[in-house]
PDB file of C-alpha atoms in Angstrom:
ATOM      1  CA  UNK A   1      -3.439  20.926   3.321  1.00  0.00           C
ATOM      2  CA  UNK A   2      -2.431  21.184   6.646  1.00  0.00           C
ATOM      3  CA  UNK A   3      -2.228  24.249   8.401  1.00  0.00           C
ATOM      4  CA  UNK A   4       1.059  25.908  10.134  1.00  0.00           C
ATOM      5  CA  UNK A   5      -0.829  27.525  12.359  1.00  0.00           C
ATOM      6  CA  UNK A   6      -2.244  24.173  13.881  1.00  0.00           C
ATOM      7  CA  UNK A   7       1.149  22.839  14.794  1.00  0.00           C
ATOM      8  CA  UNK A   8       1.147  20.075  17.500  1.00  0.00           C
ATOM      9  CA  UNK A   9       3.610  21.479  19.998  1.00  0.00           C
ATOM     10  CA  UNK A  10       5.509  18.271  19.837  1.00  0.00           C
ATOM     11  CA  UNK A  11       6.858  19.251  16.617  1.00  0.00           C
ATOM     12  CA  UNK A  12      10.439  20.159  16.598  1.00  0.00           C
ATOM     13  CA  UNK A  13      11.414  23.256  14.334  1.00  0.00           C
ATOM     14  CA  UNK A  14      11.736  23.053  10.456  1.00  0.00           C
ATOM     15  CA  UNK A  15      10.083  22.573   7.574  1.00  0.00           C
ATOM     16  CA  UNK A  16       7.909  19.797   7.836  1.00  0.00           C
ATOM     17  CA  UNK A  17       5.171  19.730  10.512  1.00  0.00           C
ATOM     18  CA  UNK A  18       1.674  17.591  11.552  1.00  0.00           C
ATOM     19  CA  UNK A  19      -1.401  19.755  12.589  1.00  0.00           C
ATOM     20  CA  UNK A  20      -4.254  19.139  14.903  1.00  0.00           C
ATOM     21  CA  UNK A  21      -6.075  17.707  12.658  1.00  0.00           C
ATOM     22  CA  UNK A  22      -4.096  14.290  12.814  1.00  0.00           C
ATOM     23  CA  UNK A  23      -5.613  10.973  13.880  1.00  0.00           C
ATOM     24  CA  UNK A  24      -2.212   9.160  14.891  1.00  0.00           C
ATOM     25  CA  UNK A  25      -2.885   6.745  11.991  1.00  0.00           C
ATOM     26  CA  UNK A  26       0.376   5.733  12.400  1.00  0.00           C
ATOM     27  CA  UNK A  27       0.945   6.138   8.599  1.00  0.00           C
ATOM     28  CA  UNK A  28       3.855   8.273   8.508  1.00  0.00           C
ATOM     29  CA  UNK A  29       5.828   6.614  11.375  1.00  0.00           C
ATOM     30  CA  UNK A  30       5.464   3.219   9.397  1.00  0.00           C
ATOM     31  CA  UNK A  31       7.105   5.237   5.867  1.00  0.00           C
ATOM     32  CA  UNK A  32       9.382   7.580   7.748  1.00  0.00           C
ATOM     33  CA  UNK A  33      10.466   6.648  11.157  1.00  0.00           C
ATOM     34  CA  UNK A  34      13.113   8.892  11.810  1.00  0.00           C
ATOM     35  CA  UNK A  35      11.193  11.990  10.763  1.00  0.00           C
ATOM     36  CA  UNK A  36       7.899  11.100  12.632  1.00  0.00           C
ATOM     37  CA  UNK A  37       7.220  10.127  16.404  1.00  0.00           C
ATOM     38  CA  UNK A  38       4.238   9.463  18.569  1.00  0.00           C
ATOM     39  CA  UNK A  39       2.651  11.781  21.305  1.00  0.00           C
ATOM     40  CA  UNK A  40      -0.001  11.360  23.406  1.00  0.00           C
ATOM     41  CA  UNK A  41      -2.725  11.819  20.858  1.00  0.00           C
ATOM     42  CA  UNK A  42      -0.987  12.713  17.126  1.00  0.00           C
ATOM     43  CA  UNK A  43       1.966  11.998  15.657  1.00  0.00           C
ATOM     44  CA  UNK A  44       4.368  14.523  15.506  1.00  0.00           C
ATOM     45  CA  UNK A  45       8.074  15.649  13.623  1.00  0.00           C
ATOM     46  CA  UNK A  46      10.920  14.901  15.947  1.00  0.00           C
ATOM     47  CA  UNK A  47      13.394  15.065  13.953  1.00  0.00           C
ATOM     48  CA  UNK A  48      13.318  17.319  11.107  1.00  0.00           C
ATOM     49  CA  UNK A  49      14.892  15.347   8.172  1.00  0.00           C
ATOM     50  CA  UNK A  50      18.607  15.956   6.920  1.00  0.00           C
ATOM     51  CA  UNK A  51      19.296  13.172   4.338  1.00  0.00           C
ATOM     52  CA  UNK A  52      17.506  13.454   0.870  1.00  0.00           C
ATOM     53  CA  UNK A  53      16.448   9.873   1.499  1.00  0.00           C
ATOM     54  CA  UNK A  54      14.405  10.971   4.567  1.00  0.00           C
ATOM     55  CA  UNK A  55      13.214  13.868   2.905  1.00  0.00           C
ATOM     56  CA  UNK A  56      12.089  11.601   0.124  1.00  0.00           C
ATOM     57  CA  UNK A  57      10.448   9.502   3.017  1.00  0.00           C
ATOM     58  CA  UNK A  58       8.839  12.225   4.788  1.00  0.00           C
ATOM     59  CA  UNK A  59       7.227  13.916   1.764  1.00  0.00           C
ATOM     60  CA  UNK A  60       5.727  10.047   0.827  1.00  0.00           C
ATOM     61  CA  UNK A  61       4.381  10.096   4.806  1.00  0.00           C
ATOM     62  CA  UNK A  62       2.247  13.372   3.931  1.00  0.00           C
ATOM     63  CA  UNK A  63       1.094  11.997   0.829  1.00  0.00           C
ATOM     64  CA  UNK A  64       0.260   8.593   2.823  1.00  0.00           C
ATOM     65  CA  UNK A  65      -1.263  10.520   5.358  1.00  0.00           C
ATOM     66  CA  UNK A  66      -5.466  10.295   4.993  1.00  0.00           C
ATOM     67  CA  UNK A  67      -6.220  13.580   6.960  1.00  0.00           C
ATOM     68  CA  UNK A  68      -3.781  16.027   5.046  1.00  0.00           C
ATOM     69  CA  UNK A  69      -2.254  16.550   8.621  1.00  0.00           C
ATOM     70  CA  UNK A  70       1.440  16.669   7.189  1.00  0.00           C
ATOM     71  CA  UNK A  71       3.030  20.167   6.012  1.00  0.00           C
ATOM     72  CA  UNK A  72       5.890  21.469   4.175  1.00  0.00           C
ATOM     73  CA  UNK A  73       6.935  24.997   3.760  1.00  0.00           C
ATOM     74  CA  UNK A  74      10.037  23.730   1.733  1.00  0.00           C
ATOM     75  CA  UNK A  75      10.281  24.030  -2.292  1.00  0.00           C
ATOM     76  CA  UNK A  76      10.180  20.429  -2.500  1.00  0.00           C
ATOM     77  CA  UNK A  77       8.224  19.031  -5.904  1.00  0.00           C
ATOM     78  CA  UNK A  78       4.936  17.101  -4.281  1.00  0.00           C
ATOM     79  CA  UNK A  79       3.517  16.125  -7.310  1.00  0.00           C
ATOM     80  CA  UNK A  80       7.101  14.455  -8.197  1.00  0.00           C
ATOM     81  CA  UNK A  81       6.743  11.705  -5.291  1.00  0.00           C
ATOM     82  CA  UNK A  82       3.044  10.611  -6.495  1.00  0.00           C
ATOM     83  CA  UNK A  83       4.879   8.212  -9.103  1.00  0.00           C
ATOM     84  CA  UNK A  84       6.424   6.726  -6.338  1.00  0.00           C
ATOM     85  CA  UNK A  85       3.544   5.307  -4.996  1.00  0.00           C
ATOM     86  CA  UNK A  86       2.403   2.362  -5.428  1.00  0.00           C
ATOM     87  CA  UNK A  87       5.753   1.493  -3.274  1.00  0.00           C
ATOM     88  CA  UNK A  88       7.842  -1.770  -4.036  1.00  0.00           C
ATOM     89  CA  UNK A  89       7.550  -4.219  -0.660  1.00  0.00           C
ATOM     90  CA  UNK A  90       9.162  -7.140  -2.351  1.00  0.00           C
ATOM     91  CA  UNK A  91       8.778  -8.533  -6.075  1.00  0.00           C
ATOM     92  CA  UNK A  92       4.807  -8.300  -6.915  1.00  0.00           C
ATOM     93  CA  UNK A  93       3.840  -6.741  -3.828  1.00  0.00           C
ATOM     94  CA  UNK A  94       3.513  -3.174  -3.317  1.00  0.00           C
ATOM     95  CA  UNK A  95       2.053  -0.562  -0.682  1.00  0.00           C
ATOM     96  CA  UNK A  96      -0.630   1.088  -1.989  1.00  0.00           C
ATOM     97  CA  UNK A  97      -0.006   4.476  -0.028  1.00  0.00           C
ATOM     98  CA  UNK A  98      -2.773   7.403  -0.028  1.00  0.00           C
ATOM     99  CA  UNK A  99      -4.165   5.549   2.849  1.00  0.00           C
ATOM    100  CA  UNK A 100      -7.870   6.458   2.914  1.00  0.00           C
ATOM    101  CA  UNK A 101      -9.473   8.618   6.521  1.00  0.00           C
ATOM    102  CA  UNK A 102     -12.586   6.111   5.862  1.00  0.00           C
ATOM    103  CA  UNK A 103     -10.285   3.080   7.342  1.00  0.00           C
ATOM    104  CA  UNK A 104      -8.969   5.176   9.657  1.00  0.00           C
ATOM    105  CA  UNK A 105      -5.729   5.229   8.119  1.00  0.00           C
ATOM    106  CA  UNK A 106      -5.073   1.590   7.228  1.00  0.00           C
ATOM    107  CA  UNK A 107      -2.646   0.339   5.078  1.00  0.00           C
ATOM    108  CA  UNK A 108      -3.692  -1.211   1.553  1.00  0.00           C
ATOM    109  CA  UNK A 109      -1.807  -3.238  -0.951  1.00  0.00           C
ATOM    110  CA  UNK A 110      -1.302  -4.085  -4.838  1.00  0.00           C
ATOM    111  CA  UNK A 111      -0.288  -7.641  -6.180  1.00  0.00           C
ATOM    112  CA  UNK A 112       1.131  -7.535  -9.849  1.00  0.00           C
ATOM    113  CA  UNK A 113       0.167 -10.853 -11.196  1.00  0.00           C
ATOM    114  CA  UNK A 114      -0.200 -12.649 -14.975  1.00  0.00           C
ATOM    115  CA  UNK A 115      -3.601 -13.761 -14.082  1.00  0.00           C
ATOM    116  CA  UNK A 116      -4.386 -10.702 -13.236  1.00  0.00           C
ATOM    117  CA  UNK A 117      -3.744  -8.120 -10.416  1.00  0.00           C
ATOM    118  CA  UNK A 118      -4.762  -7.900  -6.905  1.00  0.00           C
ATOM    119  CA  UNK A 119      -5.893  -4.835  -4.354  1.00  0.00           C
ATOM    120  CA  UNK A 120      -6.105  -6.125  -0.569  1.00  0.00           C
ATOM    121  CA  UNK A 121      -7.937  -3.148   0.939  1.00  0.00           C
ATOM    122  CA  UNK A 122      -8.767  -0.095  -0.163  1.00  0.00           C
ATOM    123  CA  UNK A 123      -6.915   3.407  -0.162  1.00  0.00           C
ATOM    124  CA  UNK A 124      -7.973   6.437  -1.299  1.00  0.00           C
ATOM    125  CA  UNK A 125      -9.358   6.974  -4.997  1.00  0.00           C
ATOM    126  CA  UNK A 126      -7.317   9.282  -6.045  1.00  0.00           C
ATOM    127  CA  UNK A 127      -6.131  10.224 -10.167  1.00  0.00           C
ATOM    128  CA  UNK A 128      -2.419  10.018  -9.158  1.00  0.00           C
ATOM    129  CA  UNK A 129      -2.795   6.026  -8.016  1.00  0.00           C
ATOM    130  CA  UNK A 130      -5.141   5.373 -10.405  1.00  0.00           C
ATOM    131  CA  UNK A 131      -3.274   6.276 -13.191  1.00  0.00           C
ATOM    132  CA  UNK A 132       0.144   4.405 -11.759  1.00  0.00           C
ATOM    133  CA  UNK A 133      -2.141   1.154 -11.283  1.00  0.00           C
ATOM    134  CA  UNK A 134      -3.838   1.519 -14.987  1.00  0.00           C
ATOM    135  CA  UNK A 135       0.340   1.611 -15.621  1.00  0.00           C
ATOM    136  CA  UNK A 136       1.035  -1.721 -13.870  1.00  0.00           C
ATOM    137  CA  UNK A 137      -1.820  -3.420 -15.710  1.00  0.00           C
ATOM    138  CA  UNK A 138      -5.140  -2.444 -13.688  1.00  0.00           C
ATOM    139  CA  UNK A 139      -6.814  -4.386 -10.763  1.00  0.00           C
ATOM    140  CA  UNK A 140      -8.411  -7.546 -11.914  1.00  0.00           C
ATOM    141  CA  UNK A 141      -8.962  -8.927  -7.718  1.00  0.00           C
ATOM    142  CA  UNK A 142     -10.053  -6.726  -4.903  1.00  0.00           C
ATOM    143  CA  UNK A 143      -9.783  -8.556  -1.388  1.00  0.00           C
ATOM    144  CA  UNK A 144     -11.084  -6.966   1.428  1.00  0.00           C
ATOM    145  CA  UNK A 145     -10.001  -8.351   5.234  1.00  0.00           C
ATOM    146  CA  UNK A 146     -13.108  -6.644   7.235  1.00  0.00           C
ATOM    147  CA  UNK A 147     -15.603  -4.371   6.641  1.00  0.00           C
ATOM    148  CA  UNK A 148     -13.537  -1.571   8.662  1.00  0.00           C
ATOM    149  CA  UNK A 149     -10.929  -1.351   5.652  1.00  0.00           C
ATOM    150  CA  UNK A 150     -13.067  -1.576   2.075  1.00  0.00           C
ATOM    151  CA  UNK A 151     -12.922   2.258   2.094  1.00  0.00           C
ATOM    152  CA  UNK A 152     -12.941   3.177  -1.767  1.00  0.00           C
ATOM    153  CA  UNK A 153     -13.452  -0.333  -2.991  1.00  0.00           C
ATOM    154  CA  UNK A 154     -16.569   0.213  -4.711  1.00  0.00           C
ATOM    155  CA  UNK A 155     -14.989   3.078  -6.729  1.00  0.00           C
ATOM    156  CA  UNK A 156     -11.748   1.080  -7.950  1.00  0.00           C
ATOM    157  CA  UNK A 157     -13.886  -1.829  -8.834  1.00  0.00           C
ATOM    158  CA  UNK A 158     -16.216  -0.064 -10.647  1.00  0.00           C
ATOM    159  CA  UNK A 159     -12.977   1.653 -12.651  1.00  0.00           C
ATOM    160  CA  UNK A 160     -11.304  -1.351 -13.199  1.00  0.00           C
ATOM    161  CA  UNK A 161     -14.590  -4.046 -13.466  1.00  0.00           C
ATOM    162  CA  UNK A 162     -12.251  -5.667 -10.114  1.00  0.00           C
ATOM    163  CA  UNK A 163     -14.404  -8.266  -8.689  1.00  0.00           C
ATOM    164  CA  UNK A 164     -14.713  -7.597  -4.773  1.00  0.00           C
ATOM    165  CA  UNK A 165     -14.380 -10.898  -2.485  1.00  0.00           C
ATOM    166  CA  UNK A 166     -15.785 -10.080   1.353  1.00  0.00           C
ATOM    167  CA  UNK A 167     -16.850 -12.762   3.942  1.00  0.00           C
ATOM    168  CA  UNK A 168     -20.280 -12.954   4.408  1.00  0.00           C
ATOM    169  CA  UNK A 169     -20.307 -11.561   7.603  1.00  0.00           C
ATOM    170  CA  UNK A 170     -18.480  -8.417   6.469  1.00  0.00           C
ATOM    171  CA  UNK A 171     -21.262  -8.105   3.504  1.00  0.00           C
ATOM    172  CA  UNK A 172     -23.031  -4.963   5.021  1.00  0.00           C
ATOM    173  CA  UNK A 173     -19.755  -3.057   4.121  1.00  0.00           C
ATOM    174  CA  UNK A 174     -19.872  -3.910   0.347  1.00  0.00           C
ATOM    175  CA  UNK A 175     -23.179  -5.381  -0.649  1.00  0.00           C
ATOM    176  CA  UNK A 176     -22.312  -5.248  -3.943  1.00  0.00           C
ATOM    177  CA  UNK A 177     -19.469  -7.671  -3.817  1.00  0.00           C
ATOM    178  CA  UNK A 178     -19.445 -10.367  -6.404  1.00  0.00           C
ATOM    179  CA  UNK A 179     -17.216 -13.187  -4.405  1.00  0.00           C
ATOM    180  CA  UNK A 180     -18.940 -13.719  -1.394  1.00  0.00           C
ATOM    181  CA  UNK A 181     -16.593 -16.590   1.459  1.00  0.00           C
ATOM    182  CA  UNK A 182     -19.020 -18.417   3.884  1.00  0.00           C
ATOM    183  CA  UNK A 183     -17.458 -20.628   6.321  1.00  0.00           C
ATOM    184  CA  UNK A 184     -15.634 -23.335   7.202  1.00  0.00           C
ATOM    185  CA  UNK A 185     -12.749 -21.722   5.119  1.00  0.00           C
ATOM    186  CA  UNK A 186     -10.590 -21.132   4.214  1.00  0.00           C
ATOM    187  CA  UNK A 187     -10.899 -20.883   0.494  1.00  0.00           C
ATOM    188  CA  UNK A 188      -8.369 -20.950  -2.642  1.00  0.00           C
ATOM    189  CA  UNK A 189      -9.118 -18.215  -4.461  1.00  0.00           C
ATOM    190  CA  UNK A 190      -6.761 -18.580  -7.336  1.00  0.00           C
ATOM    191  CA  UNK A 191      -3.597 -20.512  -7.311  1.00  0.00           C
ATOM    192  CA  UNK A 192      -1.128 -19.293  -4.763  1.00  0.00           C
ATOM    193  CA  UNK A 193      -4.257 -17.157  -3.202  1.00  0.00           C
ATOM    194  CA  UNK A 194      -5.388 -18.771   0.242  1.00  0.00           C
ATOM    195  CA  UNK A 195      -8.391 -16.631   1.989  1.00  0.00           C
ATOM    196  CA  UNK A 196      -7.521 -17.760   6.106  1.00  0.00           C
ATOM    197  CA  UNK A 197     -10.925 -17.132   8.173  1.00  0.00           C
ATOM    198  CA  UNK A 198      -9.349 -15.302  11.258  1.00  0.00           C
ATOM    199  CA  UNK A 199     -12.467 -14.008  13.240  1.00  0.00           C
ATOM    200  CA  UNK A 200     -12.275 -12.094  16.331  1.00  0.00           C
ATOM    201  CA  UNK A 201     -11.534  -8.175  15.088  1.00  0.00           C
ATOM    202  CA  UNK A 202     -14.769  -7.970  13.204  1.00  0.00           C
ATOM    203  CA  UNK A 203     -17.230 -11.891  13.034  1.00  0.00           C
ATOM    204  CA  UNK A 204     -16.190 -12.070   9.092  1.00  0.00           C
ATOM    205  CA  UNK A 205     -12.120 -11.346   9.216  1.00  0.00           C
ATOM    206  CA  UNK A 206      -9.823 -13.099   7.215  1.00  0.00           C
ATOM    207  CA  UNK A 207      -6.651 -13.125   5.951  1.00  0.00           C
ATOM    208  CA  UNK A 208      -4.738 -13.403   2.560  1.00  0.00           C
ATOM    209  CA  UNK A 209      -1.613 -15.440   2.058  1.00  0.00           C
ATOM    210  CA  UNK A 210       0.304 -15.240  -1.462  1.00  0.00           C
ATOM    211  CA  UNK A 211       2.817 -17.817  -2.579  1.00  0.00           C
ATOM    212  CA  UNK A 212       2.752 -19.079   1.304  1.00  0.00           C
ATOM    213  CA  UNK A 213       5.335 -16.086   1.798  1.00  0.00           C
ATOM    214  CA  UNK A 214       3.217 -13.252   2.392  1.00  0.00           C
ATOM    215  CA  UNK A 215       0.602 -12.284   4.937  1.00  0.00           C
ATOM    216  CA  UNK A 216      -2.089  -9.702   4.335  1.00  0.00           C
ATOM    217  CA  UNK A 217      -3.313  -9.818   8.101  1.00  0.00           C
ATOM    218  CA  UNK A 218      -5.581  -6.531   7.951  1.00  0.00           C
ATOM    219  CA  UNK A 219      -6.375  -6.127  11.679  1.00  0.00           C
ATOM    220  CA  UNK A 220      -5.976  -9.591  12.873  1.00  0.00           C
ATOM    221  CA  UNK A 221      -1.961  -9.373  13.248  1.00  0.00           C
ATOM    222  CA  UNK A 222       0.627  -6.550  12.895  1.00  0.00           C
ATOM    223  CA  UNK A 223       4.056  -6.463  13.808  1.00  0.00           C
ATOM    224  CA  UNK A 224       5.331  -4.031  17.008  1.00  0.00           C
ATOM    225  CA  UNK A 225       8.026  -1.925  16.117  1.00  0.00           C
ATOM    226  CA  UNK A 226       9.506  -0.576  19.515  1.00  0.00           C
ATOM    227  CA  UNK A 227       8.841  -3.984  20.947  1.00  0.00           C
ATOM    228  CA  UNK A 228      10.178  -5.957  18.162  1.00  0.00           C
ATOM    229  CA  UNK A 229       7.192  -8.784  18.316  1.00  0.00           C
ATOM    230  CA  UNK A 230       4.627  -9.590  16.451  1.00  0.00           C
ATOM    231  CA  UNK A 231       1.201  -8.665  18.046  1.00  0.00           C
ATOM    232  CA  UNK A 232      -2.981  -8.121  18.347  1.00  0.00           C
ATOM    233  CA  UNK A 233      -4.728  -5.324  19.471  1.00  0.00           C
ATOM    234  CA  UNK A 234      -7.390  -5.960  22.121  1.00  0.00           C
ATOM    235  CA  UNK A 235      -8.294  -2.602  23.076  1.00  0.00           C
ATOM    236  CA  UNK A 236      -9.385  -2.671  18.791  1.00  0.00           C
ATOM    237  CA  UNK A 237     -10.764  -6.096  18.840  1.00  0.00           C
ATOM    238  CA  UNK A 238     -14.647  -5.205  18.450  1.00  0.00           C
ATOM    239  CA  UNK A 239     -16.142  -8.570  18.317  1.00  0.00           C
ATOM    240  CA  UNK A 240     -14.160 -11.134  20.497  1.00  0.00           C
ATOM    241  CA  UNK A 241     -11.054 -11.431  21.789  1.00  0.00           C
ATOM    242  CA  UNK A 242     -11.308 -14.519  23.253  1.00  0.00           C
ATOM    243  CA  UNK A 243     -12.489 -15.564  19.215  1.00  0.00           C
ATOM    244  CA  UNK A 244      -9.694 -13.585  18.043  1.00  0.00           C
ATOM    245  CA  UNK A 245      -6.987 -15.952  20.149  1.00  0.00           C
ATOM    246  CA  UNK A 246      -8.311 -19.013  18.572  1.00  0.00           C
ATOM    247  CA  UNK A 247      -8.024 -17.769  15.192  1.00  0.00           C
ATOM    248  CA  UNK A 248      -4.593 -16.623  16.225  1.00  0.00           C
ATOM    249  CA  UNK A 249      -3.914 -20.575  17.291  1.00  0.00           C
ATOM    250  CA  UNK A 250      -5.343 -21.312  13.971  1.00  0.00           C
ATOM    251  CA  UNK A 251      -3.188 -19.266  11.802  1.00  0.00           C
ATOM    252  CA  UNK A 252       0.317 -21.058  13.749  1.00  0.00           C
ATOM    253  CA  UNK A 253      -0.600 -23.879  11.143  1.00  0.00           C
ATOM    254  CA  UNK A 254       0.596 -21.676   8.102  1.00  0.00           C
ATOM    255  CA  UNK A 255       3.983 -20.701   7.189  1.00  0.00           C
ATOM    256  CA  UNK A 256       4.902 -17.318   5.800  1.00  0.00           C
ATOM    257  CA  UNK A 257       7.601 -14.870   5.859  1.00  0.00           C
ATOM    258  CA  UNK A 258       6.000 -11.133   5.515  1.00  0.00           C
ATOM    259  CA  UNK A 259       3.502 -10.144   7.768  1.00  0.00           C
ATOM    260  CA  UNK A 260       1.358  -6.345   5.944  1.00  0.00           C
ATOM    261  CA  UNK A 261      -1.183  -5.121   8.129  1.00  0.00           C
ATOM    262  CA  UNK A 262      -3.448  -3.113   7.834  1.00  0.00           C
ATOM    263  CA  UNK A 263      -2.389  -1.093  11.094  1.00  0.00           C
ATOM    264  CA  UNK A 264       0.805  -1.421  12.495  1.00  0.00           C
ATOM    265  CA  UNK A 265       4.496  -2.270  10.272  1.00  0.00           C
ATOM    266  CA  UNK A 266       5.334  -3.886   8.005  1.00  0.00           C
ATOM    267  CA  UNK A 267       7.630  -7.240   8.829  1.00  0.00           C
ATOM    268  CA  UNK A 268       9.834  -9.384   7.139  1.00  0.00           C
ATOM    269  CA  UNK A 269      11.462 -12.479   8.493  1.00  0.00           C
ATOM    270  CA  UNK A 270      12.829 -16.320   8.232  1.00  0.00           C
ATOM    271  CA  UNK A 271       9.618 -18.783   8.079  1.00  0.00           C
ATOM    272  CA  UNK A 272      10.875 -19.781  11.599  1.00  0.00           C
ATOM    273  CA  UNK A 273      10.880 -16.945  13.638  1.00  0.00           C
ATOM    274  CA  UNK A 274       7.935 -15.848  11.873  1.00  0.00           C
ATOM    275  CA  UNK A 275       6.604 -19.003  13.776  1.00  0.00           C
ATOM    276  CA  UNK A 276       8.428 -17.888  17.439  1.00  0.00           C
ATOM    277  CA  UNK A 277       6.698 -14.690  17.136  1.00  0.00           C
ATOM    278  CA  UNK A 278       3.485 -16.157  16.530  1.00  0.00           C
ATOM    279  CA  UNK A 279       3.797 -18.479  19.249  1.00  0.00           C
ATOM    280  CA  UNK A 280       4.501 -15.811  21.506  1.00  0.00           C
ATOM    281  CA  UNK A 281       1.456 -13.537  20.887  1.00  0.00           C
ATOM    282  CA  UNK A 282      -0.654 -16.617  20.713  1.00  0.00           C
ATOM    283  CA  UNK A 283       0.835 -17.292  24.550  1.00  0.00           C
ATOM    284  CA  UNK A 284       0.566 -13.792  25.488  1.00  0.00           C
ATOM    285  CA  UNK A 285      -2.944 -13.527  24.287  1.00  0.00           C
ATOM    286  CA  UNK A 286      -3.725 -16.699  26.542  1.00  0.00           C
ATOM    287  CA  UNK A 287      -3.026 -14.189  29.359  1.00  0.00           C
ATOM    288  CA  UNK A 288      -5.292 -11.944  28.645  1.00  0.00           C
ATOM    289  CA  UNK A 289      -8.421 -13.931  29.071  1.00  0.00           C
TER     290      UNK A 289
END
């Protein structure tokens, strides 16, 4: 729980707050972004919500949130908004939520499928997601980008007998994982499944792309909200960057309309300027050595 009387200053006054004990994730200001703002170290409240509907946002944000960093001295029901989660993105694809502290934070997702289900990442394992998954059918597939992001994956695929699928080079992470991908890539995993080698983060990264629509880019590719491009993180790029461009240039040959990262927003946009906004970041990352 977090505690009132670790406030961040930042916070304006009101119900809901974030403590000290915040890692600036960035978890809440991807589910609530007009409740939740970023200061120099921690997110923070900066504007206290008014609507129900970002109320109903900003209670899913502390839920989200991995550290327990978010408070509420309101009456609201908690326990209430747990059903909401595993969020609807679009059709079969959800956002997992209860983002785990082990990933520092990072986003996961759920595929509903006939052939059975898919997890990319891992969130927390917690009863309240479990039990909503078990609901939806179980978890049948477990894909994991990078090792920085399996967080609970062991523990959902021993609870749902999920077979894990990892990159060789990521293998440390989950040892245990029963689909291992060795280069060239990239590899069809089922039909409509394509695992995209995209090394440079971490020397094993790869991406997922479903139904050639959307993009599981763990933390290869995220989209920037306040500059409205998509983007790569080189100050977080712990293996190569110069590795990580060429993947980048690599990727341009697939089409795809939804970008989930594991850091960063969520994006949705034509096929096209899906493409522009590659093509810039590819250009930009040129610049940067």
């Amino acid at each position: 729980m977090a505690n009132p009387k670790k406030r961040v200053p930042e916070n304006v006054p009101g119900d809901f707050f974030v403590d000290s004990t915040c890692i600036d994730c960035d978890a809440c200001r991807q589910i609530a972004p007009s409740v939740f703002g970023e200061a120099a170290e921690t997110s923070f409240v900066k504007a206290q919500p008014v609507s129900s509907a970002d109320r109903l946002q900003a209670l899913r944000a502390l839920l989200a949130c991995p550290t327990g960093s978010i408070g509420c001295l309101g009456d609201d029901d908690v326990k209430a908004v747990m059903k909401d989660f595993p969020l609807v993105v679009e059709g079969p694809v959800y956002y997992c939520g209860y983002n785990s502290p082990k990933s520092y934070g990072g986003n996961s997702y759920f595929i509903k499928h006939a052939a059975g289900n898919w997890l990319i990442d891992s969130p927390k394992f917690v009863m309240p997601l479990v039990r909503q998954l078990e609901g939806l059918g179980g978890v049948a597939h477990i894909f994991l980008t990078h090792q920085d992001d399996v967080a609970d994956a062991e523990r959902f695929a021993d609870h749902f007998q999920s077979r894990r699928i990892i990159h060789r080079h990521e293998l440390s992470s989950q040892p245990g994982a029963e689909v291992v991908l060795d280069e060239p890539g990239p590899w069809t995993l089922a039909p409509g499944f394509l695992a995209i080698p995209t090394p440079g983060h971490t020397s094993g990264h790869c991406v997922l792309l479903f139904q050639d629509r959307f993009l599981f880019t763990g933390d290869h590719l995220d989209w920037d909200r306040d500059k409205k491009h998509l983007s790569a993180s080189e100050d977080y790029c712990w293996h190569s960057w110069p590795q990580q461009a060429e993947s980048m240039r690599r990727l341009a040959e697939y089409r795809f309309e939804w970008v989930l990262p594991g850091h960063g927003s969520i994006h949705h946009d034509t096929k096209q300027n899906m493409r522009y906004h590659l093509e810039s970041c590819i250009n930009w990352m040129k610049t940067r050595g």
